[in-house]
Coordinates of C-alpha atoms in Angstrom, one line a residue:
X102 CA 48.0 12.0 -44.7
X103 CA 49.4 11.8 -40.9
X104 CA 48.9 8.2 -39.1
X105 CA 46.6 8.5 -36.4
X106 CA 48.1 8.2 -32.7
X107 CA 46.4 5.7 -30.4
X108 CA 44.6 9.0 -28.5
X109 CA 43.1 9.9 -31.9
X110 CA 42.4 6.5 -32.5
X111 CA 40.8 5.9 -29.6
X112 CA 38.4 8.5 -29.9
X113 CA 37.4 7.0 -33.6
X114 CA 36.8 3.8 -32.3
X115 CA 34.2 5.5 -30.0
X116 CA 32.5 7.7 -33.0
X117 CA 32.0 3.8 -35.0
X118 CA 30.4 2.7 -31.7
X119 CA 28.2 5.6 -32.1
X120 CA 29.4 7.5 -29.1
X121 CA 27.9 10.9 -29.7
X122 CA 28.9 12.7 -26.5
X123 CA 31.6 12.6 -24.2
X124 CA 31.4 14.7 -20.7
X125 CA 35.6 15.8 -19.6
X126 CA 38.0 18.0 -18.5
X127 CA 40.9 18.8 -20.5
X128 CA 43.9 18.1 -18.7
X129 CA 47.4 17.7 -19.9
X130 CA 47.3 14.1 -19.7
X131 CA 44.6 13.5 -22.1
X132 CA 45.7 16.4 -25.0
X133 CA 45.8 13.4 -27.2
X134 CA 42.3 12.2 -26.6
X135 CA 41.3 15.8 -27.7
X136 CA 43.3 15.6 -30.6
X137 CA 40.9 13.3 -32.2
X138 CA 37.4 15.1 -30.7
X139 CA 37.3 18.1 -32.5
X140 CA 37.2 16.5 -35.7
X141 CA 35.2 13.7 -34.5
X142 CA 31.4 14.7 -34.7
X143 CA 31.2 13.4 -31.1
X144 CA 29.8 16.4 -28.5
X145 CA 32.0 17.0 -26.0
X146 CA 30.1 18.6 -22.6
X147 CA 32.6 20.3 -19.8
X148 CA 31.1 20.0 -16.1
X149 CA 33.3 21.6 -13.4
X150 CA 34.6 18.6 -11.5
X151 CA 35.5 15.3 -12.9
X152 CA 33.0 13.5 -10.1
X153 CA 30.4 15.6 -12.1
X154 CA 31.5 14.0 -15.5
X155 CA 31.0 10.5 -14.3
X156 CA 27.4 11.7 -13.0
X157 CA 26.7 12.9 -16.2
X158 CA 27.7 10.4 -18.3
X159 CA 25.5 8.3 -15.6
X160 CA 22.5 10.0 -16.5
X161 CA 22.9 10.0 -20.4
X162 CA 23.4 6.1 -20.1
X163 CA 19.8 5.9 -17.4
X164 CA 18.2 8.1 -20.4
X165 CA 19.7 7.0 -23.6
X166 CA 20.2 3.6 -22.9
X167 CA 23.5 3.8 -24.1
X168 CA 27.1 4.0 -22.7
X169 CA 27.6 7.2 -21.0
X170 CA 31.5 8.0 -21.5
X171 CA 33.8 10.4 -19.4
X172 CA 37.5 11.9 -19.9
X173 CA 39.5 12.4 -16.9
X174 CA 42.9 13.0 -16.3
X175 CA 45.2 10.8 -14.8
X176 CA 45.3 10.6 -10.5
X177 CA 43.3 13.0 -9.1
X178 CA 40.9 13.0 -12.1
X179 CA 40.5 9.0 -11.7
X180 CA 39.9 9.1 -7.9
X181 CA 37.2 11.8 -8.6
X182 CA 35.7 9.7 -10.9
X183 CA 35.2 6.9 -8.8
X184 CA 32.4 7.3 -6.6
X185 CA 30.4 7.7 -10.4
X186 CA 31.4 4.7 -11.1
X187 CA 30.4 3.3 -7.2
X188 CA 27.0 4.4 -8.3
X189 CA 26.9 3.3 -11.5
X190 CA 27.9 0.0 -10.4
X191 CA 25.3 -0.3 -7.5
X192 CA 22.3 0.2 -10.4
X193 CA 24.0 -1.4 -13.5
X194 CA 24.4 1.2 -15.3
X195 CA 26.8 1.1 -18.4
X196 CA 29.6 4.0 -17.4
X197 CA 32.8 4.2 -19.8
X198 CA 35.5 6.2 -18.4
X199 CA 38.9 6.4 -20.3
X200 CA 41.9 7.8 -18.4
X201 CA 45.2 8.5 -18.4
X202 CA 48.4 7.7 -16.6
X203 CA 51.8 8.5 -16.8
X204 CA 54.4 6.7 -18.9
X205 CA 55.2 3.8 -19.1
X206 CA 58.4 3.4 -17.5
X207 CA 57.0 5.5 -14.4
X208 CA 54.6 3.0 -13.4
X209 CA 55.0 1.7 -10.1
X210 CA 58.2 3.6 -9.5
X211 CA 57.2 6.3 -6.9
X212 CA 59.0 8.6 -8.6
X213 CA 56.8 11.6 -7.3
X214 CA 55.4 12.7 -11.1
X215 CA 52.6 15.0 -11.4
X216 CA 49.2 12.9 -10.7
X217 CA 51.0 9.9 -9.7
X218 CA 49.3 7.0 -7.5
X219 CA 50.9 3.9 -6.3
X220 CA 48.4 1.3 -8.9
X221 CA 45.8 3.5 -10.8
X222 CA 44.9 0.3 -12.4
X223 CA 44.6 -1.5 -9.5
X224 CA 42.4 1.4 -7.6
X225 CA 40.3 1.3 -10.4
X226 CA 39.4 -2.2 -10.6
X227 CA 38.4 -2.0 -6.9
X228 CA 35.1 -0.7 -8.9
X229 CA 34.9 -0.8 -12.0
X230 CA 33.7 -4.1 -13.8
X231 CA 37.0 -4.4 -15.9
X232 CA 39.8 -2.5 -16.2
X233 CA 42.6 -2.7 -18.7
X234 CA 45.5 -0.7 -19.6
X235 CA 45.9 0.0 -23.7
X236 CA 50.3 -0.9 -23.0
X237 CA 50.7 -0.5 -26.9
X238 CA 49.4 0.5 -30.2
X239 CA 47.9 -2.6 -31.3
X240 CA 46.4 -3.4 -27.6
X241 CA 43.8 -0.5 -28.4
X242 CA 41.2 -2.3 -30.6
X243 CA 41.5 -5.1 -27.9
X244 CA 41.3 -3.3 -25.4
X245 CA 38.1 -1.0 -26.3
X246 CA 36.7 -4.5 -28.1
X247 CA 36.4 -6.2 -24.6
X248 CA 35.2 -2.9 -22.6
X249 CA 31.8 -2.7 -24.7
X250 CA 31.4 -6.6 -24.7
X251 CA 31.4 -5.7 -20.7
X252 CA 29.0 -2.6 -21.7
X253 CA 26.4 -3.9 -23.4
X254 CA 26.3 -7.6 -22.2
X255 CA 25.3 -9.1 -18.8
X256 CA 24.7 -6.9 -16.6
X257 CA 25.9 -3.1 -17.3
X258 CA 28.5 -1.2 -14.9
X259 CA 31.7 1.0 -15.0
X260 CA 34.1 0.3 -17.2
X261 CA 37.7 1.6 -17.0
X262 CA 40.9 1.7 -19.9
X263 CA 43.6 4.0 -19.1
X264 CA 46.2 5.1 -21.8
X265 CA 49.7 6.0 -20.4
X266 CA 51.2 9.3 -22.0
X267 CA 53.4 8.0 -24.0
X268 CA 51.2 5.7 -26.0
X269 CA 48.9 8.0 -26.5
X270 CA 51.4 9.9 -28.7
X271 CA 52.3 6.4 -30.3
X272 CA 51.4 6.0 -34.4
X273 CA 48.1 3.8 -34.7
X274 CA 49.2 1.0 -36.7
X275 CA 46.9 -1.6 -35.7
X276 CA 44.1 -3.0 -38.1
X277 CA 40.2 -2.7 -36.7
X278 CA 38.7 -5.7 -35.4
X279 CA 35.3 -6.8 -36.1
X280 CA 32.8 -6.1 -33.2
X281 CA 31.3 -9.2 -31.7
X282 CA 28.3 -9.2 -29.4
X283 CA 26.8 -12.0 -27.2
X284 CA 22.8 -12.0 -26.4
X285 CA 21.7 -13.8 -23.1
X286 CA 19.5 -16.8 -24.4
X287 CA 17.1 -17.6 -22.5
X288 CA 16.6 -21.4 -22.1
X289 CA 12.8 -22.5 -23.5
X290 CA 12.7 -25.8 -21.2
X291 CA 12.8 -22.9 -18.3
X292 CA 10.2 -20.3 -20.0
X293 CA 8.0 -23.1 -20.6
X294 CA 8.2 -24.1 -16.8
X295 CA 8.2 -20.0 -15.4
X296 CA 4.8 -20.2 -17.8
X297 CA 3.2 -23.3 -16.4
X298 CA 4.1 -22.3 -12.6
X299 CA 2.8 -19.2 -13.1
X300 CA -0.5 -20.2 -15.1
X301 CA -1.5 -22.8 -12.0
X302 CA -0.6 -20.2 -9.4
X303 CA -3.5 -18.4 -7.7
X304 CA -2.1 -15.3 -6.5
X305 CA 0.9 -14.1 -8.6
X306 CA 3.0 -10.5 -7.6
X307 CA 5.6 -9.3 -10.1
X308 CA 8.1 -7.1 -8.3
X309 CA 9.5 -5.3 -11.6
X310 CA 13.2 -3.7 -10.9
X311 CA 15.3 -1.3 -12.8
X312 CA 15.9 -4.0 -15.8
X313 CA 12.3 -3.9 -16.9
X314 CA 12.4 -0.4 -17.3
X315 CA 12.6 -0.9 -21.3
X316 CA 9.5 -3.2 -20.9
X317 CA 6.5 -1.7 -20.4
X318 CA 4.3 -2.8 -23.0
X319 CA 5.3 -6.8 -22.4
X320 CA 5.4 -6.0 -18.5
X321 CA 1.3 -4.7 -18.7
X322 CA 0.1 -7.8 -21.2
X323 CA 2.0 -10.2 -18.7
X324 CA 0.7 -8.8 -15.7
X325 CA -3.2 -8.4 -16.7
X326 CA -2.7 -11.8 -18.7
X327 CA -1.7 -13.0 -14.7
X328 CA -4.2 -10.9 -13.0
X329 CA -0.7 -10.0 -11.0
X330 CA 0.1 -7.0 -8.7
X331 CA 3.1 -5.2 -10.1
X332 CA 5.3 -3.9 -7.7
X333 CA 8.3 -1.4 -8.5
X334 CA 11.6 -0.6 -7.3
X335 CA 12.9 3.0 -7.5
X336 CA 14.4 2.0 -10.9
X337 CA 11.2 0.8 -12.1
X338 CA 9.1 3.3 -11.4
X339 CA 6.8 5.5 -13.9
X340 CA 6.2 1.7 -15.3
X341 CA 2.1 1.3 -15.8
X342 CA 1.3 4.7 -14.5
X343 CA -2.5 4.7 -12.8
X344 CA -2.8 1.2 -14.0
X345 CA -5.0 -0.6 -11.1
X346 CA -2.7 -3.3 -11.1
X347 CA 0.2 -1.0 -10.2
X348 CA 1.6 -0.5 -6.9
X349 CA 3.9 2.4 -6.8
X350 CA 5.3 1.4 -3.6
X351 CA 8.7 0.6 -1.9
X352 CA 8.6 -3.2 -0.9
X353 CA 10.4 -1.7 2.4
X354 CA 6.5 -1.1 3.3
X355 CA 4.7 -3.4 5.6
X356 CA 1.6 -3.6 3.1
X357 CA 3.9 -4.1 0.3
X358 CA 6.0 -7.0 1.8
X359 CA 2.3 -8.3 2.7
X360 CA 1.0 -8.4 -0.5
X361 CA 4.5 -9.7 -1.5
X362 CA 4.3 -12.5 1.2
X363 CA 0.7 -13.3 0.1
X364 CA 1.4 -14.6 -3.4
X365 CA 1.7 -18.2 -3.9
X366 CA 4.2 -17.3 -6.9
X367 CA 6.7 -14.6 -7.2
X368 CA 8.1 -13.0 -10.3
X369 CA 10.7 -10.8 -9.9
X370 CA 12.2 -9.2 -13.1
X371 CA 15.0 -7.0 -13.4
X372 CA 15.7 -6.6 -9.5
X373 CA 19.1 -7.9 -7.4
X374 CA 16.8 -7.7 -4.4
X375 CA 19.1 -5.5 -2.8
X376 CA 18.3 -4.1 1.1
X377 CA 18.2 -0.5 -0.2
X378 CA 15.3 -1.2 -2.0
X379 CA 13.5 -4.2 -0.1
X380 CA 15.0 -3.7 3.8
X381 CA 15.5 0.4 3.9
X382 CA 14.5 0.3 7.7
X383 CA 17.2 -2.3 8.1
X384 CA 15.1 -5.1 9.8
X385 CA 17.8 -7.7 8.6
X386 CA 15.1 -9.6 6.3
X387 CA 12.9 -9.1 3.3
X388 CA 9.3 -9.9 2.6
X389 CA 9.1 -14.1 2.0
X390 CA 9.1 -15.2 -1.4
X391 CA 6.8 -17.9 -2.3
X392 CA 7.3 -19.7 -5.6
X393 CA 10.3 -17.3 -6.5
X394 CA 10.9 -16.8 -10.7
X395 CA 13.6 -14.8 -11.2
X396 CA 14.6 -13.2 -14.7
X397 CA 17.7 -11.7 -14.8
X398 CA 20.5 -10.8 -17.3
X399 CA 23.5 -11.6 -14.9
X400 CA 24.4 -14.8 -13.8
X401 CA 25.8 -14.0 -10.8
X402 CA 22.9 -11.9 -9.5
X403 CA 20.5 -15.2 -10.4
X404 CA 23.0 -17.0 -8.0
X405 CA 22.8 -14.9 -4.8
X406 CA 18.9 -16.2 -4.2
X407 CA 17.1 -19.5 -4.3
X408 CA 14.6 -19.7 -7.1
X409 CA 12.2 -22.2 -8.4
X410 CA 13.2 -21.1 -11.8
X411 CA 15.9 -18.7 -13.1
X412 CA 16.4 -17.6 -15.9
X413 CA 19.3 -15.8 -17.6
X414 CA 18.0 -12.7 -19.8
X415 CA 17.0 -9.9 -20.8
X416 CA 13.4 -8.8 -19.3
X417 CA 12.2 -7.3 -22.8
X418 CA 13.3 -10.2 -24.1
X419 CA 12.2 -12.6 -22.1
X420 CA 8.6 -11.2 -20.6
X421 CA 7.4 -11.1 -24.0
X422 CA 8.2 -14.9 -24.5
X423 CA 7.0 -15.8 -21.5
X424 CA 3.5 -14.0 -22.4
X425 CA 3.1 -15.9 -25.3
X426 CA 3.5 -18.7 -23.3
X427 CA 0.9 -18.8 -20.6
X428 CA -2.7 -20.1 -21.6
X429 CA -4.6 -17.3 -23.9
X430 CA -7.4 -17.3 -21.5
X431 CA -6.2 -14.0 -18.9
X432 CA -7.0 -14.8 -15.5
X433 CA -9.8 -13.5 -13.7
X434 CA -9.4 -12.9 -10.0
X435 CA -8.9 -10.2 -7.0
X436 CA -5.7 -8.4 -8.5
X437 CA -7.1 -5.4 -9.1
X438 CA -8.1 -5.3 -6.0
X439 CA -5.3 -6.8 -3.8
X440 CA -3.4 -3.8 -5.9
X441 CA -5.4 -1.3 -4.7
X442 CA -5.6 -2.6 -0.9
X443 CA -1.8 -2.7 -0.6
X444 CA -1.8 0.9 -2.7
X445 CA -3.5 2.2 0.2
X446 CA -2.1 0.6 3.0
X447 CA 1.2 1.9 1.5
X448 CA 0.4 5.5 1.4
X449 CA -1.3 5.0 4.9
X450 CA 2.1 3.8 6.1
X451 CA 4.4 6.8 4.8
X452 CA 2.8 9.0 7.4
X453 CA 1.1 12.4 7.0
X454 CA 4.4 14.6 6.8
X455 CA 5.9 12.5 3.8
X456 CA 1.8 12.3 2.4
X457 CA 2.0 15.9 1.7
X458 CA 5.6 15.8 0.3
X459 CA 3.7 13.2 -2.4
X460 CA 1.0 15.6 -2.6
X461 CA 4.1 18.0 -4.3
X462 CA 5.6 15.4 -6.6
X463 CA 1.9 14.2 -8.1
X464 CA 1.8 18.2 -8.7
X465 CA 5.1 18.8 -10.2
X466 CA 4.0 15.4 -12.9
X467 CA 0.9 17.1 -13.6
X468 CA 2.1 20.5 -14.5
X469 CA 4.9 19.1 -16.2
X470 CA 4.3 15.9 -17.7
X471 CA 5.9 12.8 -19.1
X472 CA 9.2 14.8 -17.4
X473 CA 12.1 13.0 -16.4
X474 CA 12.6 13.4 -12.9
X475 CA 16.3 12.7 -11.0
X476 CA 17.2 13.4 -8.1
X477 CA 19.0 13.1 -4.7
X478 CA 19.5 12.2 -1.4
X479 CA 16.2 14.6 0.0
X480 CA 12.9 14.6 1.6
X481 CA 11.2 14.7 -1.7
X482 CA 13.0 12.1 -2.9
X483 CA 13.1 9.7 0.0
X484 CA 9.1 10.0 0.1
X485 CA 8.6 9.2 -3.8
X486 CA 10.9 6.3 -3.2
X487 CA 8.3 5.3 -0.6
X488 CA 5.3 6.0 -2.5
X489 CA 5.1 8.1 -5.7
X490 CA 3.3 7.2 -9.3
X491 CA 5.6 8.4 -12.1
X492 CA 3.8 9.0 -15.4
X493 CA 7.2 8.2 -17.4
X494 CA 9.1 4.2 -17.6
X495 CA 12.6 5.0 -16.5
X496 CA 11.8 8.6 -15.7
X497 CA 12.3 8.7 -11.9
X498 CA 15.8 8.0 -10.2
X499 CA 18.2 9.2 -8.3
X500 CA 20.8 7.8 -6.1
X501 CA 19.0 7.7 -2.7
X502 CA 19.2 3.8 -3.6
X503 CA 22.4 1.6 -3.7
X504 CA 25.7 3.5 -3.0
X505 CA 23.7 6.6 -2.5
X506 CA 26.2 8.8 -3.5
X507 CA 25.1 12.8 -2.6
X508 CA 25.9 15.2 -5.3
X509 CA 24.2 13.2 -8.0
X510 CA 21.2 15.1 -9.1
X511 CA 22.7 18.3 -11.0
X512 CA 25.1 16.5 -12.7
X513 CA 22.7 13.2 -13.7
X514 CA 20.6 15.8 -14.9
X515 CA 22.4 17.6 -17.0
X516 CA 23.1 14.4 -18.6
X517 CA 19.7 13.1 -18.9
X518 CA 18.6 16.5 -20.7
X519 CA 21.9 16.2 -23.4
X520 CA 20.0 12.4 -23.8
X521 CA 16.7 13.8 -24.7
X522 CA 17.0 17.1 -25.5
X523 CA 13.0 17.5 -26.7
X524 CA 12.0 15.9 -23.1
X525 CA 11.5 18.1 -19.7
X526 CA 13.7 17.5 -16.7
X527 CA 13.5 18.4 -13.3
X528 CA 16.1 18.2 -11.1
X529 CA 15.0 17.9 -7.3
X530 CA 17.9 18.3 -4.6
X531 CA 18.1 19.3 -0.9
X532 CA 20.0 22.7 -0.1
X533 CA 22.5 20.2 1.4
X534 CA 22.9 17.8 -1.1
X535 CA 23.2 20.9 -3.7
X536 CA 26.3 22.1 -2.2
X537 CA 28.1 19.0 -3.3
X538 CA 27.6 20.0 -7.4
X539 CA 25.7 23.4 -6.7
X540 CA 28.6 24.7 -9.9
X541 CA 27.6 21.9 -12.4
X542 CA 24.4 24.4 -13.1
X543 CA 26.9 26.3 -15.3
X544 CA 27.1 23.3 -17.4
X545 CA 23.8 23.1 -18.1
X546 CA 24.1 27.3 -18.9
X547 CA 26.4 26.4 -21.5
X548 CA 24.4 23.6 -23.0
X549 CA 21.4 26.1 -22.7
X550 CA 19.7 23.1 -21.6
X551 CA 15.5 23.0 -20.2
X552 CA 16.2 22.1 -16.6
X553 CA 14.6 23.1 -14.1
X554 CA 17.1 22.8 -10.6
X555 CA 14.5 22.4 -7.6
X556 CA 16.2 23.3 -4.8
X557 CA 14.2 22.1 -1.2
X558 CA 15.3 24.0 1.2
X559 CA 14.9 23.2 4.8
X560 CA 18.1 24.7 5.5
X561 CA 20.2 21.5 6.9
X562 CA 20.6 17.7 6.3
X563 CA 16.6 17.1 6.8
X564 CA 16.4 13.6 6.7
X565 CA 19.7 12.7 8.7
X566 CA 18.7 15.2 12.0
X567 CA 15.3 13.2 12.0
X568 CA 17.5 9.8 12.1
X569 CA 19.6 11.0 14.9
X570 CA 16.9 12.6 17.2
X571 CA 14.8 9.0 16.4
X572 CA 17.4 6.9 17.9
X573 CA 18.2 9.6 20.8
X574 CA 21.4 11.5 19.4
X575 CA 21.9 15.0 19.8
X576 CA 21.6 16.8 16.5
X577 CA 24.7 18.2 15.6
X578 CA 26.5 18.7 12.1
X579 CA 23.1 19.1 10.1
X580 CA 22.9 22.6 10.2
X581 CA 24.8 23.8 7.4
X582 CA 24.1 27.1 6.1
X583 CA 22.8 27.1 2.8
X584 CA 23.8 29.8 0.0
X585 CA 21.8 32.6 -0.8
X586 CA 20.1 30.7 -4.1
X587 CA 18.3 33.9 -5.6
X588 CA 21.4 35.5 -5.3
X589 CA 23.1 31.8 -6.5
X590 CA 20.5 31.8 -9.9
X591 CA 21.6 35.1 -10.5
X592 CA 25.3 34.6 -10.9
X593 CA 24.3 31.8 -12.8
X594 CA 22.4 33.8 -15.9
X595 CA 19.4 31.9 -14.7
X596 CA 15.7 32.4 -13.8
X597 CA 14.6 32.3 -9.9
X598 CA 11.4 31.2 -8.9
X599 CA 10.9 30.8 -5.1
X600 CA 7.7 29.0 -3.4
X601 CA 6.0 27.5 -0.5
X602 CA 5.7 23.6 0.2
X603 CA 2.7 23.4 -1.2
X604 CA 1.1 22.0 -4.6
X605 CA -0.7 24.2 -6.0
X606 CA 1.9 27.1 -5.4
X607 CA 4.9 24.6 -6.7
X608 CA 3.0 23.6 -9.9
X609 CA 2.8 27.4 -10.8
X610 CA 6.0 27.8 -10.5
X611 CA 6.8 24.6 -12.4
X612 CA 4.6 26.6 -15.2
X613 CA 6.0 29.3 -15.6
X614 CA 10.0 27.5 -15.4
X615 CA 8.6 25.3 -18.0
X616 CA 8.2 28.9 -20.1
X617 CA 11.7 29.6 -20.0
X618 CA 13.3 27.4 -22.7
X619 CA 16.5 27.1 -20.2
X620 CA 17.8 26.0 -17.0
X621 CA 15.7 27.6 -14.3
X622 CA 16.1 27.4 -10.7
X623 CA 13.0 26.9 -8.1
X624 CA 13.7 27.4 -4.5
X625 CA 10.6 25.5 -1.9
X626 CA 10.9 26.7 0.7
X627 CA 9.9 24.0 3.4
X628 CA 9.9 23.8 7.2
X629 CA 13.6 24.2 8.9
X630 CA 15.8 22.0 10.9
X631 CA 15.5 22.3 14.8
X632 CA 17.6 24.6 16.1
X633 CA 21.0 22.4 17.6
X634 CA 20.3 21.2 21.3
X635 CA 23.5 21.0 23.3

């Protein structure tokens, strides 16, 4: 029997991490990754541009809770790669991508061969959390050792190894290393003083972020045990859905950073704190946080804000401990009611145009339920990041938040239905933002995957005309014309439904997609862009 080379080798050491999909493009620089796949048991998903594998693998990690892991070719199919990683970084998400680059003894030379850029390696670690080169045979169990110590501990991000051509080719002649893995311990001196701050408090808010996604259980005993508002990021929504202690809101709202402000005692678990999420209208400061607890499983995020107590860890394994150590009496007080008061306020605030865009979403979770929902940058989207009650933990994102990268939706989907293939997805994008992936469909058509591709359709960049004519510049650039998406569907192999902006007419639809066992398209059509003014 043949030695391995380091491309096969590579791929094996995924398949014992239990990698089970992969999301690439063939290219001539990584035949020798492919080598290994076929053989491999590992599923191997083809989008149409290598931004879209990174977006996919993104939403497979968001669903899964597992790396997501993308091939790319060397140059042009790194640099497509990295705004997926930009993203992934901005909302810790755990992103492998594996590259390659030319030989060795190219490197740095300028020798104009195909692909070639100055430093790959060094472009790449502009974003990516680490990234390493596998130089030789016996640097690949290293190598791929230290990139899932960086995956699965502290806080999750891209991850980057490239393997040059000609040690891809290279016999494997290096002997496995055991896997080591490091847990963030919390300390019990600081539980037991988060505990006894919080027990004396009178008015306790937790502000739950994307960390305490995996939670929910511990999150809802804490927070009735506290009598506490909960208040959720983007990433944290569809946590305690129509629970009266829940308040689906952005903390961007006045009522939210009030009832924020209010609390004697702050716990805030899971969330950097970041302005996209807690100053969206750019006011240059964020709601006062009395009696700040932080719980958090990077260091450096715990750094970047004065608490009272932090504490390095993972919030389903830390919230749980920290229940068990409050008094067993649960507090009786006005949470319920300081939930529902700032619920209201918030909804007030988002104003009647975006109230009726809610009005959509709560319909599209009713007629399709426990669904995960992803989108991108849209009017849908940036009114559920204002105010929307998700019936599913971790089942609404999109990347409207942090690096806000456009062209995520199709892609992430796709990704999210390969993670949980028995769970509905909806996909809900602007006719703008869906020119950026609008092809990646076709991936799902090969997958035959259940997704249904909203498309809202107000024929232009919505949201950025309304920004410009609010600060008193003339509209221009917004208006580009959208495809013909019936026409689109059909080239596609797929369903098209078409409706009005309006609930009961977009649940229907939503019904009847729901009937077709495989990717679907639904057009809204909603109000259009102002003609241009000169």
């Amino acid at each position: 029997m043949s030695a391995l080379t380091v491309g096969e080798a590579l791929v094996a050491e995924l398949r014992r991490r239990e990698v089970a999909c992969v999301f690439g493009i063939p290219g001539v620089h990584t035949i020798e990754l492919y080598r290994g796949l076929a053989a491999s048991g590992i599923r191997h998903v083809t989008p149409r541009h290598e931004q879209g594998a990174g977006f996919m693998a993104d939403g497979y990690a968001r669903v899964s809770g597992k790396p997501g892991v993308a091939f790319v070719i060397t140059g042009p199919g790194l640099t497509n790669t990295l705004t997926p990683m930009a993203q992934a970084r901005s909302d810790s998400v755990p992103l492998l991508v594996v590259s390659g680059v030319n030989p060795t003894a190219s490197l740095g030379k300028g020798m104009g061969h195909l692909h070639e850029l100055p430093d790959q390696l060094k472009l790449a670690k502009t974003v990516a959390l680490l990234s390493e080169q596998v130089s030789d045979a016996d640097q690949l169990d290293p190598v791929v050792d230290r990139a899932f110590q960086r995956l699965t501990t502290e806080r999750p991000g891209p991850v980057h190894i490239e393997v040059p051509l000609d040690v891809a080719a290279h016999p494997y002649v290096a002997a496995p290393i055991a896997l080591s893995h490091t847990e963030c311990q919390a300390g019990t001196d600081l539980i037991s003083d988060a505990a006894s701050r919080l027990a004396e408090a009178g008015r306790v808010v937790i502000v739950a972020g994307g960390g305490a996604k995996r939670a929910e259980g511990a999150l809802q005993a804490l927070a009735e045990a506290l009598d506490a508002p909960v208040v959720q990021t983007v990433n944290a929504r569809g946590l305690m859905h129509d629970h009266p202690l829940t308040v689906p809101a952005s903390p961007s709202l006045p009522a939210v950073r009030n009832l924020i402000e209010d609390a004697d005692c702050v716990l805030a678990l899971g969330t950097e704190l970041g302005p996209t999420d807690f100053d969206m209208y750019a006011t240059g400061q964020m709601a006062e946080m009395h009696g700040l607890i932080r719980v958090d499983r990077c260091r450096d995020q715990l750094a970047r804000h004065t608490a009272k107590v932090a504490i390095h860890g993972d919030v389903e394994l830390v919230v749980p401990v920290l229940a068990a150590s409050l008094p067993k009496t649960a507090k009786k007080g006005e949470g319920e009611m300081r939930a529902k008061l700032a619920r209201t306020a918030a909804l007030d605030e988002i104003g009647p145009d975006y109230r009726e865009i809610v009005d959509i979403l709560n319909a599209i979770r009713d007629a399709v339920p426990n669904a995960l929902v992803i989108g991108d940058s849209t009017q849908p989207i940036y009114a559920g990041n204002l105010y929307y009650d998700h019936d599913r933990a971790g089942g609404w994102f999109n990347a409207a938040t942090g690096y806000g990268a456009l062209g995520y939706g199709i892609p992430a989907a796709v990704g999210a239905a390969i993670a949980a293939p028995s769970t509905p997805v909806v996909c809900i994008v602007g006719d703008g933002g869906a020119q950026f992936s609008l092809p990646e469909i076709m991936a799902a058509v090969d997958e035959n995957l259940p997704v249904i591709f909203v498309i809202w359709n107000n024929s232009g960049y919505g949201e950025i005309a309304t920004s410009m004519t609010d600060v008193g510049v003339t509209v221009i650039g917004c208006n580009p014309t959208p495809p013909d998406f019936a026409a689109t569907a059909k080239s596609f192999g797929i369903p098209y439904f078409e409706a009005r902006a309006e609930p009961q007419v977009v649940a229907r639809k939503l019904r009847d997609a729901v009937a077709v066992k495989g990717p679907s398209m639904i057009e809204i059509t909603a109000a259009k862009l102002a003609p241009t003014k000169d």
